[in-house]
Short mmCIF file of C-alpha atoms and ligand atoms in Angstrom, two decimals:
data_model
loop_
_atom_site.label_atom_id
_atom_site.label_comp_id
_atom_site.label_asym_id
_atom_site.label_seq_id
_atom_site.Cartn_x
_atom_site.Cartn_y
_atom_site.Cartn_z
CA MET Y 288 87.94 271.26 178.99
CA ILE Y 289 86.54 268.43 181.14
CA GLU Y 290 86.46 266.17 178.02
CA HIS Y 291 90.12 266.96 177.40
CA SER Y 292 91.05 266.22 181.04
CA LEU Y 293 88.92 263.08 181.02
CA ALA Y 294 90.76 261.74 177.99
CA ALA Y 295 94.11 262.58 179.61
CA ALA Y 296 93.05 260.84 182.83
CA ARG Y 297 91.92 257.73 180.95
CA GLU Y 298 95.27 257.69 179.18
CA ILE Y 299 97.11 257.80 182.53
CA LEU Y 300 94.92 255.01 183.94
CA SER Y 301 95.32 252.78 180.91
CA ARG Y 302 99.12 253.11 181.12
CA ALA Y 303 99.26 252.43 184.87
CA GLN Y 304 100.16 248.90 185.95
CA SER Y 305 98.56 249.46 189.35
CA VAL Y 306 95.93 251.85 190.63
CA ALA Y 307 94.14 252.34 193.95
CA SER Y 308 91.19 254.56 194.76
CA PHE Y 309 91.12 256.86 197.78
CA SER Y 310 87.73 258.33 198.57
CA GLY Y 311 85.89 260.60 200.95
CA ALA Y 312 82.40 261.85 201.65
CA GLY Y 313 81.97 263.37 198.16
CA LEU Y 314 81.75 259.83 196.76
CA SER Y 315 78.50 259.25 198.66
CA ALA Y 316 77.13 262.81 198.39
CA GLU Y 317 75.01 262.00 195.35
CA SER Y 318 73.47 259.11 197.30
CA GLY Y 319 72.10 261.74 199.68
CA ILE Y 320 74.69 261.17 202.42
CA PRO Y 321 75.86 264.55 203.75
CA THR Y 322 79.55 265.48 203.53
CA PHE Y 323 81.38 266.93 206.52
CA ARG Y 324 82.78 270.19 205.16
CA HIS Y 325 81.47 270.85 201.69
CA ALA Y 326 80.48 274.52 201.75
CA GLU Y 327 77.73 274.25 199.12
CA THR Y 328 75.78 271.51 200.86
CA ASP Y 329 74.28 270.93 204.27
CA ALA Y 330 77.59 269.59 205.57
CA LEU Y 331 77.53 267.84 208.96
CA TRP Y 332 80.21 269.94 210.61
CA SER Y 333 78.40 273.13 209.61
CA ARG Y 334 75.40 271.98 211.67
CA PHE Y 335 76.97 269.89 214.44
CA ASP Y 336 80.01 270.26 216.68
CA PRO Y 337 82.53 267.48 215.85
CA MET Y 338 84.02 267.60 219.33
CA GLU Y 339 80.59 266.91 220.90
CA LEU Y 340 79.67 264.12 218.49
CA ALA Y 341 82.89 262.57 217.18
CA SER Y 342 85.33 262.50 220.08
CA VAL Y 343 85.83 260.33 223.17
CA ASP Y 344 85.28 263.36 225.41
CA GLY Y 345 82.02 264.22 223.66
CA PHE Y 346 80.80 260.65 224.11
CA ALA Y 347 81.78 260.61 227.79
CA ALA Y 348 79.93 263.90 228.35
CA ASN Y 349 76.68 262.79 226.73
CA PRO Y 350 76.64 259.23 225.33
CA LYS Y 351 72.91 259.31 224.54
CA ARG Y 352 73.25 262.43 222.38
CA VAL Y 353 76.09 260.79 220.41
CA ILE Y 354 74.23 257.48 219.89
CA ASP Y 355 71.02 259.27 218.87
CA TRP Y 356 73.00 261.28 216.30
CA TYR Y 357 74.66 258.18 214.85
CA ASN Y 358 71.31 256.39 214.77
CA MET Y 359 69.81 259.29 212.83
CA ARG Y 360 72.65 258.92 210.29
CA ARG Y 361 72.20 255.13 210.22
CA SER Y 362 68.51 255.44 209.41
CA LYS Y 363 69.34 257.80 206.56
CA LEU Y 364 72.00 255.43 205.24
CA ALA Y 365 69.55 252.51 205.37
CA LYS Y 366 67.32 254.37 202.88
CA ALA Y 367 70.21 255.40 200.59
CA ALA Y 368 71.49 253.48 197.58
CA PRO Y 369 74.87 253.35 195.86
CA ASN Y 370 75.23 255.92 193.08
CA PRO Y 371 76.89 255.47 189.64
CA ALA Y 372 80.29 256.41 191.13
CA HIS Y 373 80.17 253.53 193.63
CA GLU Y 374 78.98 251.25 190.84
CA ALA Y 375 81.77 252.26 188.46
CA LEU Y 376 84.38 251.61 191.16
CA ALA Y 377 82.78 248.28 192.10
CA ARG Y 378 82.87 247.14 188.45
CA GLN Y 379 86.69 247.36 188.68
CA SER Y 380 86.85 244.06 190.54
CA LYS Y 381 90.66 243.99 190.79
CA LEU Y 382 90.96 247.41 192.39
CA VAL Y 383 91.57 248.10 196.10
CA HIS Y 384 89.53 250.98 197.50
CA ILE Y 385 90.91 253.01 200.38
CA THR Y 386 88.04 255.00 201.84
CA GLN Y 387 87.48 257.39 204.71
CA ASN Y 388 83.76 256.70 204.43
CA VAL Y 389 82.05 254.77 207.19
CA ASP Y 390 79.10 253.82 204.97
CA ASP Y 391 78.72 250.49 203.16
CA LEU Y 392 77.75 251.86 199.76
CA LEU Y 393 80.81 250.47 197.96
CA GLU Y 394 79.99 247.03 199.37
CA ARG Y 395 76.34 247.39 198.39
CA ALA Y 396 77.45 248.39 194.86
CA GLY Y 397 79.16 245.00 194.63
CA ALA Y 398 82.79 245.73 195.57
CA SER Y 399 84.35 242.87 197.50
CA ALA Y 400 84.62 243.67 201.22
CA GLY Y 401 88.17 242.25 201.22
CA ARG Y 402 89.19 244.96 198.74
CA ILE Y 403 87.86 247.91 200.77
CA LEU Y 404 90.03 249.55 203.41
CA HIS Y 405 87.80 251.56 205.76
CA LEU Y 406 90.29 253.94 207.39
CA HIS Y 407 87.69 255.49 209.71
CA GLY Y 408 85.77 252.32 210.59
CA MET Y 409 82.17 251.45 209.78
CA ILE Y 410 78.92 252.97 211.01
CA GLY Y 411 77.22 249.58 210.59
CA LYS Y 412 79.03 248.15 213.59
CA ASP Y 413 79.18 248.89 217.32
CA ARG Y 414 82.05 248.08 219.64
CA CYS Y 415 82.66 248.22 223.35
CA SER Y 416 83.94 251.66 224.39
CA ALA Y 417 86.25 249.99 226.92
CA SER Y 418 87.81 247.89 224.15
CA CYS Y 419 86.96 244.55 225.80
CA GLY Y 420 86.80 243.26 222.23
CA ARG Y 421 83.01 243.01 221.89
CA GLU Y 422 81.73 243.98 218.40
CA GLU Y 423 78.17 243.80 217.11
CA ALA Y 424 76.65 244.37 213.69
CA VAL Y 425 74.02 247.11 213.64
CA GLU Y 426 70.83 246.86 211.59
CA LEU Y 427 70.94 250.26 209.88
CA SER Y 428 67.16 250.55 209.55
CA ARG Y 429 66.59 249.58 213.21
CA PRO Y 430 69.60 250.83 215.21
CA ARG Y 431 69.44 250.14 218.93
CA PRO Y 432 69.43 252.95 221.49
CA LEU Y 433 72.30 253.56 223.92
CA ARG Y 434 73.13 250.29 225.69
CA VAL Y 435 75.89 248.68 227.73
CA CYS Y 436 78.32 246.02 226.59
CA PRO Y 437 76.98 242.56 227.52
CA ASN Y 438 80.56 241.46 228.35
CA CYS Y 439 81.81 244.22 230.60
CA GLY Y 440 79.00 246.70 231.26
CA GLU Y 441 80.67 249.73 229.65
CA TRP Y 442 78.87 251.68 226.91
CA MET Y 443 78.70 250.27 223.40
CA ARG Y 444 79.68 252.86 220.77
CA PRO Y 445 79.89 253.10 216.96
CA ALA Y 446 82.93 251.32 215.50
CA VAL Y 447 84.19 254.49 213.82
CA VAL Y 448 87.35 256.56 214.35
CA TRP Y 449 86.79 259.76 216.28
CA PHE Y 450 89.09 262.79 216.52
CA GLY Y 451 92.17 262.02 218.57
CA GLU Y 452 91.83 258.26 218.01
CA SER Y 453 94.23 256.09 216.05
CA LEU Y 454 93.20 254.52 212.79
CA PRO Y 455 92.92 250.68 212.74
CA ALA Y 456 96.61 249.75 212.55
CA GLN Y 457 96.53 246.99 209.94
CA VAL Y 458 94.17 248.84 207.64
CA TRP Y 459 96.29 251.98 207.89
CA HIS Y 460 99.52 250.10 207.27
CA ARG Y 461 98.06 248.45 204.16
CA ALA Y 462 96.81 251.78 202.82
CA GLU Y 463 100.14 253.52 203.40
CA THR Y 464 102.05 250.72 201.72
CA LEU Y 465 99.71 250.69 198.73
CA CYS Y 466 100.02 254.44 198.20
CA SER Y 467 103.79 254.12 197.95
CA GLN Y 468 103.55 251.20 195.53
CA VAL Y 469 100.80 251.94 193.02
CA ASP Y 470 101.50 253.86 189.83
CA CYS Y 471 98.38 255.96 190.15
CA LEU Y 472 96.12 257.09 192.99
CA LEU Y 473 92.56 258.02 192.06
CA VAL Y 474 91.35 260.49 194.69
CA ILE Y 475 87.58 260.98 194.83
CA GLY Y 476 85.47 263.43 196.83
CA THR Y 477 87.69 264.23 199.78
CA SER Y 478 88.75 267.61 201.14
CA ALA Y 479 92.01 265.92 202.23
CA SER Y 480 91.89 267.92 205.44
CA VAL Y 481 91.84 265.17 208.07
CA TYR Y 482 95.09 263.47 209.01
CA PRO Y 483 96.63 260.96 208.85
CA ALA Y 484 94.35 259.89 205.95
CA ALA Y 485 95.03 263.09 203.99
CA GLY Y 486 98.73 262.28 204.17
CA LEU Y 487 98.16 259.43 201.70
CA LEU Y 488 97.74 261.97 198.95
CA ALA Y 489 101.01 263.70 199.91
CA ARG Y 490 102.70 260.32 200.11
CA ALA Y 491 101.67 259.46 196.54
CA ARG Y 492 102.66 262.90 195.26
CA ASP Y 493 106.02 262.81 197.05
CA ALA Y 494 106.73 259.41 195.52
CA ARG Y 495 105.99 261.00 192.12
CA LYS Y 496 103.04 258.74 191.48
CA GLU Y 497 100.33 259.85 189.11
CA VAL Y 498 97.44 261.46 190.99
CA ILE Y 499 93.99 261.95 189.48
CA VAL Y 500 91.47 263.92 191.53
CA VAL Y 501 87.71 263.90 191.02
CA ASN Y 502 86.06 266.62 193.07
CA THR Y 503 83.42 269.28 192.58
CA GLN Y 504 85.93 271.83 193.86
CA PRO Y 505 89.64 272.33 193.11
CA LEU Y 506 91.76 270.52 195.67
CA LEU Y 507 95.36 270.84 194.61
CA ALA Y 508 95.70 274.43 193.43
CA GLY Y 509 98.87 274.92 191.47
CA ASP Y 510 100.00 271.30 191.48
CA SER Y 511 100.71 270.64 187.84
CA ALA Y 512 101.71 267.04 188.60
CA ALA Y 513 98.17 266.05 189.44
CA LEU Y 514 95.25 265.95 187.08
CA GLU Y 515 92.02 267.35 188.49
CA LEU Y 516 88.58 266.62 187.12
CA ILE Y 517 86.35 269.28 188.62
CA ALA Y 518 83.02 267.51 188.30
CA PRO Y 519 80.59 265.38 190.31
CA ALA Y 520 81.77 261.84 190.93
CA ALA Y 521 78.55 260.08 189.88
CA LYS Y 522 78.75 261.55 186.39
CA THR Y 523 82.52 261.39 186.02
CA LEU Y 524 83.56 257.96 187.32
CA PRO Y 525 81.60 255.86 184.79
CA GLN Y 526 83.04 258.01 181.98
CA LEU Y 527 86.50 257.74 183.46
CA LEU Y 528 86.58 254.03 184.28
CA ASP Y 529 84.20 252.09 182.06
CA GLY Y 530 86.00 250.15 179.35
CA LEU Y 531 89.27 250.04 181.32
CA THR Y 532 90.41 247.06 183.38
CA LEU Y 533 92.37 248.38 186.34
CA ARG Y 534 94.18 246.43 188.99
CA THR Y 535 95.95 247.16 192.27
CA LEU Y 536 99.29 245.31 192.29
C1 LIG J 661 82.31 265.95 195.75
C2 LIG J 661 80.97 265.80 195.54
C3 LIG J 661 80.59 265.11 194.47
C4 LIG J 661 81.19 267.03 197.38
N1 LIG J 661 81.55 264.58 193.67
N2 LIG J 661 83.28 265.49 195.04
C5 LIG J 661 93.91 268.94 217.13
C6 LIG J 661 93.27 268.17 218.11
C7 LIG J 661 93.01 266.80 217.92
C8 LIG J 661 93.41 266.19 216.78
C9 LIG J 661 94.03 266.96 215.83
C10 LIG J 661 94.30 268.31 215.98
N3 LIG J 661 94.92 268.78 214.86
C11 LIG J 661 95.05 267.76 214.03
C12 LIG J 661 94.52 266.66 214.59
C13 LIG J 661 94.43 265.32 214.00
C14 LIG J 661 93.04 265.11 213.45
C15 LIG J 661 92.86 266.00 212.24
O1 LIG J 661 93.35 265.73 211.16
N4 LIG J 661 92.14 267.12 212.37
C16 LIG J 661 91.98 268.07 211.28
C17 LIG J 661 90.50 268.37 211.10
C18 LIG J 661 92.79 269.27 211.60
N5 LIG J 661 92.98 263.72 213.12
C19 LIG J 661 92.65 262.80 214.02
O2 LIG J 661 92.32 263.08 215.15
C20 LIG J 661 92.76 261.37 213.55
N6 LIG J 661 93.50 260.62 214.48
C21 LIG J 661 94.77 260.91 214.77
O3 LIG J 661 95.38 261.80 214.22
O4 LIG J 661 95.33 260.10 215.74
C22 LIG J 661 96.57 260.51 216.29
C23 LIG J 661 96.28 261.46 217.43
C24 LIG J 661 96.14 260.94 218.69
C25 LIG J 661 95.90 261.80 219.76
C26 LIG J 661 95.74 263.18 219.55
C27 LIG J 661 95.85 263.69 218.27
C28 LIG J 661 96.11 262.82 217.21
C29 LIG J 661 91.37 260.73 213.47
C30 LIG J 661 90.50 261.40 212.47
C31 LIG J 661 89.11 260.79 212.52
C32 LIG J 661 88.16 261.49 211.56
N7 LIG J 661 86.84 261.06 211.82
C33 LIG J 661 85.77 261.53 210.96
C34 LIG J 661 84.44 261.03 211.56
C35 LIG J 661 84.29 259.53 211.30
C36 LIG J 661 83.09 258.95 211.95
C37 LIG J 661 81.80 259.54 211.44
O5 LIG J 661 81.49 259.46 210.24
O6 LIG J 661 81.07 260.09 212.26
O7 LIG J 661 85.96 261.05 209.64
S1 LIG J 661 85.73 263.31 210.77
C38 LIG J 661 85.26 263.27 209.07
O8 LIG J 661 86.31 263.81 208.24
C39 LIG J 661 85.13 261.79 208.71
C40 LIG J 661 85.73 261.77 207.33
O9 LIG J 661 86.13 260.46 206.98
C41 LIG J 661 86.85 262.77 207.43
C42 LIG J 661 87.33 263.31 206.10
O10 LIG J 661 86.34 264.04 205.46
P1 LIG J 661 86.15 263.91 203.87
O11 LIG J 661 85.73 262.53 203.53
O12 LIG J 661 87.32 264.45 203.19
O13 LIG J 661 84.84 264.81 203.66
P2 LIG J 661 84.72 266.41 203.52
O14 LIG J 661 83.32 266.74 203.82
O15 LIG J 661 85.78 267.10 204.28
O16 LIG J 661 85.03 266.68 201.96
C43 LIG J 661 84.11 266.27 200.96
C44 LIG J 661 84.73 266.61 199.61
O17 LIG J 661 83.88 266.09 198.59
C45 LIG J 661 84.84 268.13 199.35
O18 LIG J 661 86.16 268.39 198.88
C46 LIG J 661 83.81 268.40 198.26
O19 LIG J 661 84.23 269.41 197.36
C47 LIG J 661 83.72 267.06 197.58
N8 LIG J 661 82.44 266.74 196.95
N9 LIG J 661 80.29 266.50 196.57
C48 LIG J 661 82.87 264.77 193.99
N10 LIG J 661 79.30 264.92 194.15
#
């Protein structure tokens, strides 16, 4: 069955003039990076309260707890490596990758940073919580403890998008535009439950674009317009993509 779907998906991709990828935490799961909601794994939001750790109010209530938690995740990411799914995507050098992931595993796999749209920011950067404009790169293996902004004295915080915060406007605009324009959206390892990012999938489906989903669990029950490959990304993406030359517009 998966072989049949794989062949059908390759056929769709080889016909498409333009393709973009749209990924979530499942893409990095096989690198040992926990997902947020995947029931079968040790998902972050099954162990931690998102409102305490990924919201402005949670940070204001206990900034040290939030920074310590992000630093724990940074140390883990420093020891992780891209998996074959990142590598298969990175080999498609003309593809644009829209990702909700805050890790840098696509970059480390060799994808060009200019072709990666990080909708939810990057864990490898800090920024001033008062938005004075200060940004600093973070050494993942040696993240610094809670500290104040050297410009304005407010707390520095991870440059990621928390609940209730807007996505970076230009990145979001580019992603939205792409999803209306490409012939095919390749959706990898996301539960598509967090908005507005999840709306990209609906946007592509509404515009009657081809949608191919790679996920270990069914995502689009009953949607005959989309093709779902129910399988792990690290095994599936090389089989799906290698030998094809895809481009995004
Ligand atoms: C595999 C696999 C393998 C596993 N191979 N597959 C009520 C109050 C406040 C806000 C809201 C509200 N109701 C709705 C909202 C809006 C909210 C939202 O959508 N909430 C929903 C949860 C209901 N959204 C926002 O707040 C956004 N901002 C916004 O809307 O601004 C406007 C606004 C302003 C003011 C008030 C309200 C709105 C911002 C969202 C920011 C999300 N941030 C996070 C944390 C980022 C930083 C960090 O990393 O710490 O982003 S949350 C988390 O979820 C993270 C992810 O990017 C995001 C999506 O998760 P993803 O990637 O889909 O992962 P999972 O774990 O859900 O799924 C993994 C999938 O992989 C599963 O399907 C597995 O099956 C699969 N899988 N292994 C292939 N090997």
